Each structure stands twice: as C-alpha cells, then as structure tokens.
mmCIF file of C-alpha atoms in Angstrom:
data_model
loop_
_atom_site.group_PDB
_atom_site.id
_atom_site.type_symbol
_atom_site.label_atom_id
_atom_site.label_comp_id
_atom_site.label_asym_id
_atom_site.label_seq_id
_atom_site.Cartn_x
_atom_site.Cartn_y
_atom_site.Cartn_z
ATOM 1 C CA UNK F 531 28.211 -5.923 20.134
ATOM 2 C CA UNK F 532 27.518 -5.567 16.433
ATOM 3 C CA UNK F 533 26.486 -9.258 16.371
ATOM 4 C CA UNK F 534 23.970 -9.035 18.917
ATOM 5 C CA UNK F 535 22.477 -6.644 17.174
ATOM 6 C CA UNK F 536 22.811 -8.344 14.122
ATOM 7 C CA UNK F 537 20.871 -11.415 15.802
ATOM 8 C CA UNK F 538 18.242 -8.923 17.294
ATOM 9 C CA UNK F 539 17.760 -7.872 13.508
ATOM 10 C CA UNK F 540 17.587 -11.837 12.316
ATOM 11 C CA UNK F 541 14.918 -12.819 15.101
ATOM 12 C CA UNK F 542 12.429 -9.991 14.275
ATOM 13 C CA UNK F 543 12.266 -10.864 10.688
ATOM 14 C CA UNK F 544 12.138 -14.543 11.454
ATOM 15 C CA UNK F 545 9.155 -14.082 13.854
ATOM 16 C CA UNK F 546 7.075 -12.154 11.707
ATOM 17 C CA UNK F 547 4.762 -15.140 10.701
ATOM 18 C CA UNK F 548 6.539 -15.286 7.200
ATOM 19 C CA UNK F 549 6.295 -11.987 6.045
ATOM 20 C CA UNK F 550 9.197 -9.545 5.037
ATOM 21 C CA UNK F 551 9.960 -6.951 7.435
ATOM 22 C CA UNK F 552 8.155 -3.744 6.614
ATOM 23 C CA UNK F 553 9.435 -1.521 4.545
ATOM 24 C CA UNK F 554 8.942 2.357 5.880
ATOM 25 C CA UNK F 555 10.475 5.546 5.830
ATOM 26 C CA UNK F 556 10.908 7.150 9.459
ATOM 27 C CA UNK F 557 7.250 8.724 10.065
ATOM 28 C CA UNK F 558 5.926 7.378 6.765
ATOM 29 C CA UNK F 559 3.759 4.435 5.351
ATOM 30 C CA UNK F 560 3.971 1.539 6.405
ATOM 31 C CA UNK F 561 4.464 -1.128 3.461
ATOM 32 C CA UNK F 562 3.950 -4.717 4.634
ATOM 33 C CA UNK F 563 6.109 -7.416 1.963
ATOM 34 C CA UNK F 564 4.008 -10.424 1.650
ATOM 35 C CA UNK F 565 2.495 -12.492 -1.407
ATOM 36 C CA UNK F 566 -0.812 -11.220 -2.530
ATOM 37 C CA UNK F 567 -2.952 -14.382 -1.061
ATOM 38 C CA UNK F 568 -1.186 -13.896 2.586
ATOM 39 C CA UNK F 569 -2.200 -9.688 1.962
ATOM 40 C CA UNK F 570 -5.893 -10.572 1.245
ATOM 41 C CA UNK F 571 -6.168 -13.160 4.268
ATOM 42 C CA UNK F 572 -4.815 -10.332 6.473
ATOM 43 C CA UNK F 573 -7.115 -7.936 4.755
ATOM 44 C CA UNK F 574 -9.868 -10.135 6.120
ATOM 45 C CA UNK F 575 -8.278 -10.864 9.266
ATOM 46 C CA UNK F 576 -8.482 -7.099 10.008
ATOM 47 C CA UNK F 577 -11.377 -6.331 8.137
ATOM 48 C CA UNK F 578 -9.541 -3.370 6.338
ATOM 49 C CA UNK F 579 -9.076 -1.830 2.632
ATOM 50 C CA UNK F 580 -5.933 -2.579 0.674
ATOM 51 C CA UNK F 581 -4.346 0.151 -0.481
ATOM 52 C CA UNK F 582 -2.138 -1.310 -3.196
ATOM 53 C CA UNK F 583 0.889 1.347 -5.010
ATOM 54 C CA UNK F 584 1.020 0.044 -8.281
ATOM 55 C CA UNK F 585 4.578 1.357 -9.781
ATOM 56 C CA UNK F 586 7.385 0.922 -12.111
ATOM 57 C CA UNK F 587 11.016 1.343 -11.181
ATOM 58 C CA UNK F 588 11.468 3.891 -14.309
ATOM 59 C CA UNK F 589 8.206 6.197 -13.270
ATOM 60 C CA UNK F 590 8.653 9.816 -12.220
ATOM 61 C CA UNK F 591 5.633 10.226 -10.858
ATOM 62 C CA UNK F 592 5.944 7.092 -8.421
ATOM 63 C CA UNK F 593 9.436 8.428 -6.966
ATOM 64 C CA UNK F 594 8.059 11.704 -6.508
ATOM 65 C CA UNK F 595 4.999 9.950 -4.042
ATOM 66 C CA UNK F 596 7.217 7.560 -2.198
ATOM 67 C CA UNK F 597 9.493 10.488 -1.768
ATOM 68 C CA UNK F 598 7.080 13.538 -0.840
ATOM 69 C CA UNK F 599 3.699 11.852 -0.107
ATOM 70 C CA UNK F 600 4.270 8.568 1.386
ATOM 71 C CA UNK F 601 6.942 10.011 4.032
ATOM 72 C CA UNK F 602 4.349 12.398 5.453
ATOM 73 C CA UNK F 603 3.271 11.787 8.959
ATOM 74 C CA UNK F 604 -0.229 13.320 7.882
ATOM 75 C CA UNK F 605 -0.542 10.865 5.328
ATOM 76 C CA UNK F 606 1.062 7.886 7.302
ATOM 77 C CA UNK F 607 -1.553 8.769 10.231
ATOM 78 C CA UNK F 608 -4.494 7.929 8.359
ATOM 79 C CA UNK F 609 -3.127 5.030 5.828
ATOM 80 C CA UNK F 610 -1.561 3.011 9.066
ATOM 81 C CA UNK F 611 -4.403 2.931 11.204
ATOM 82 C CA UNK F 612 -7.176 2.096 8.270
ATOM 83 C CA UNK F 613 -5.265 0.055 5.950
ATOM 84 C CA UNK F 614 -3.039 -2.690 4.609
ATOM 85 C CA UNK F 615 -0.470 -0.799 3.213
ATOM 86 C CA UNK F 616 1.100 -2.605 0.004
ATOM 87 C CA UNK F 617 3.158 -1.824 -3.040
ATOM 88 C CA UNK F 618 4.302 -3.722 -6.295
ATOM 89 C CA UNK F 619 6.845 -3.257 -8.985
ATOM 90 C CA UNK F 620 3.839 -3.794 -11.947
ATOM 91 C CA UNK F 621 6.567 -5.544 -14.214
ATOM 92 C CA UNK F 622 8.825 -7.955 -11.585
ATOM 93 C CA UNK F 623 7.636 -10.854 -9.828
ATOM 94 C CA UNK F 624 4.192 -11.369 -8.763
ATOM 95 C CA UNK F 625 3.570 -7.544 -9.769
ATOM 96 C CA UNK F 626 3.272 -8.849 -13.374
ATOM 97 C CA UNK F 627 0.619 -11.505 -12.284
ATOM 98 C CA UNK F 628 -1.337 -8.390 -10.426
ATOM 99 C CA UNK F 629 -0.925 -6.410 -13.608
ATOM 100 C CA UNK F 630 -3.411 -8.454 -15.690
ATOM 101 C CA UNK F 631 -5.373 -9.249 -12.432
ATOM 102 C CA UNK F 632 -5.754 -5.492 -12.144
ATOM 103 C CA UNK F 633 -5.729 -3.586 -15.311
ATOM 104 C CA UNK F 634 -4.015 -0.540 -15.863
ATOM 105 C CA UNK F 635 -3.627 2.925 -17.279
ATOM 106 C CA UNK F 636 -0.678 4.529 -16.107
ATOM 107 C CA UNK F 637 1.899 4.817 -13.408
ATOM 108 C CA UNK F 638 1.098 5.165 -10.754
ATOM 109 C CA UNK F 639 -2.196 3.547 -10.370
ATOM 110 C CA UNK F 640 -3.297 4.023 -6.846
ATOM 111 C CA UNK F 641 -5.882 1.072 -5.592
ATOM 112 C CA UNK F 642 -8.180 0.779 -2.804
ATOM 113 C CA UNK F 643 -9.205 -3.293 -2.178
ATOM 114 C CA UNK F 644 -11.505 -4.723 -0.716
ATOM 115 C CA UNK F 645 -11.003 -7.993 1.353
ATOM 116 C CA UNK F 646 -12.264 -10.092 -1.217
ATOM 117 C CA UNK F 647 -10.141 -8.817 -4.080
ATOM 118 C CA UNK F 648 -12.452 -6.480 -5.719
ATOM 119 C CA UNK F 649 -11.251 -2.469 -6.669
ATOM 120 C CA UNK F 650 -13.445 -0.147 -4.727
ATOM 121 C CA UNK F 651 -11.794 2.842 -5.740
ATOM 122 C CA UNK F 652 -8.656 3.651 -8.438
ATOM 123 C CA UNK F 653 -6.580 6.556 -8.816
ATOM 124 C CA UNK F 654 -3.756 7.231 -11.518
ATOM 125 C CA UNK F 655 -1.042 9.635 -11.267
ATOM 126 C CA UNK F 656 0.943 11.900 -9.037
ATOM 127 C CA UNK F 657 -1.547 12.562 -5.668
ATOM 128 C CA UNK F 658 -0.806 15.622 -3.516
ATOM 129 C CA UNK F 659 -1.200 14.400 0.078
ATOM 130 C CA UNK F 660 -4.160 16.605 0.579
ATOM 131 C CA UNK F 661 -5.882 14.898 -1.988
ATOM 132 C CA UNK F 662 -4.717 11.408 -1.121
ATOM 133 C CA UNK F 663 -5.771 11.695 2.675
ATOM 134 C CA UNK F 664 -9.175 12.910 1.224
ATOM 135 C CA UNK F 665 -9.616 9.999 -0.965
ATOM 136 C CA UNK F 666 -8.606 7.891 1.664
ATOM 137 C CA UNK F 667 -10.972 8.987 4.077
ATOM 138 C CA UNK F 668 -13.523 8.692 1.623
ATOM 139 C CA UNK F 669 -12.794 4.958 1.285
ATOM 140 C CA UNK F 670 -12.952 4.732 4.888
ATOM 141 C CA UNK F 671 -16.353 6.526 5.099
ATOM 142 C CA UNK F 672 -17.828 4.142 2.246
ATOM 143 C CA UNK F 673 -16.939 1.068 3.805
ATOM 144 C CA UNK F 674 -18.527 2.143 7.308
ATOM 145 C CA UNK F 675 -21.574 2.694 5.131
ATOM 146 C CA UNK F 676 -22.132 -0.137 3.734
ATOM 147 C CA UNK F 677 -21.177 -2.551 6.965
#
C-alpha cells in the first residue's frame, strides 16, 4: 500500500511541467519552486505580480513570517488568488544571482514583481499580516489601475 502511494507522490511531481512541487504549510502560502526565468514566463502567462520572500536561513525575522504570517489563511486568501508566490535563500543557488539582480537592505526584503522583472513595490522586515494583506491589496489595486 505504502508504494502506491509512494508512486501517487512520484507522478504528481513528475507531471508538474518541470517545476518542484509546492511548498505550503496546511492553509498557508503557496510557494511555487521553479528557476526565476520559468517564474517570470508564468508571471506573464497569468498576468499576475510576483511576490518574491527574499530570506536568509540565519534571519529571525524571516522564521518568525514563514511561521506566523505566511501560515495564515487570511493572508494565504489574498496572496494565492493574486499572485505568484515565490521565495529564495538570498545567499544559495540562484538566490545569490537574484541578490545583485535585486539589491538589498535587510532580511527580509519583501518584493512585489512585475511580469517583466521590474520591483513595483519593496518591503523590509518583519510584516504583521494586517499590514502585509494591506500592502498586498494595494499592489493589486495599482496594477488594475494602470491596465
């Protein structure tokens, strides 16, 4: 029985177009694993904002969101349905490429990306989820604007 399961587990990942499986918490975010080129073609795909978690395995701060902010349903309501969720380590892999591609001043730098690759808004630190949903909605409201 386990190994059906196990296969079940092996053909989901394998038919997801070549991208990792997402990685969320139960009721949370929903982080898509891809390389940044196949996140921007999606981004255009869907016509949505990237919303890109900049972090460091050693930062406070960053545990303390994917712990108490990115597990909310509130906040997993509005950043599944309007976004392409994303999140690097900033000094592993191609994190270190996005770190000079996108400059930063602290952990963690919150982003908000257009399709085309260009920062439409930035945030840095700790977020409550109030404030997060807020900024996120304000994103949203922006790019309806200017469509």
């Amino acid at each position: 029985m386990l190994a059906l399961i196990g296969t079940g587990i092996t053909v989901r990942a394998g038919d997801n177009s070549g991208e990792k499986e997402p990685e969320a918490p139960a009721n949370g975010i929903v982080f898509i694993n891809g390389s940044w080129a196949s996140i921007l073609k999606k981004a255009k795909a869907e016509n949505k904002i990237i919303f890109f978690d900049a972090y460091t395995t050693w930062c406070g701060p960053c545990k303390l969101l994917q712990k108490n902010v990115f597990t909310r349903a509130d906040v997993a309501e509005v950043f599944n349905k309007d976004f392409i969720n994303v999140k690097f380590d900033m000094e592993s892999g191609e994190g270190l490429m996005l770190a000079e591609k996108y400059p930063l001043e602290g952990y963690p730098t919150l982003f908000f990306i257009n399709p085309d690759g260009k920062v439409v808004k930035e945030v840095i630190g700790y977020q409550k989820a109030e404030t997060l949903i807020k900024v996120a909605q304000q994103v949203q409201k922006e790019k309806v604007q200017s469509l």
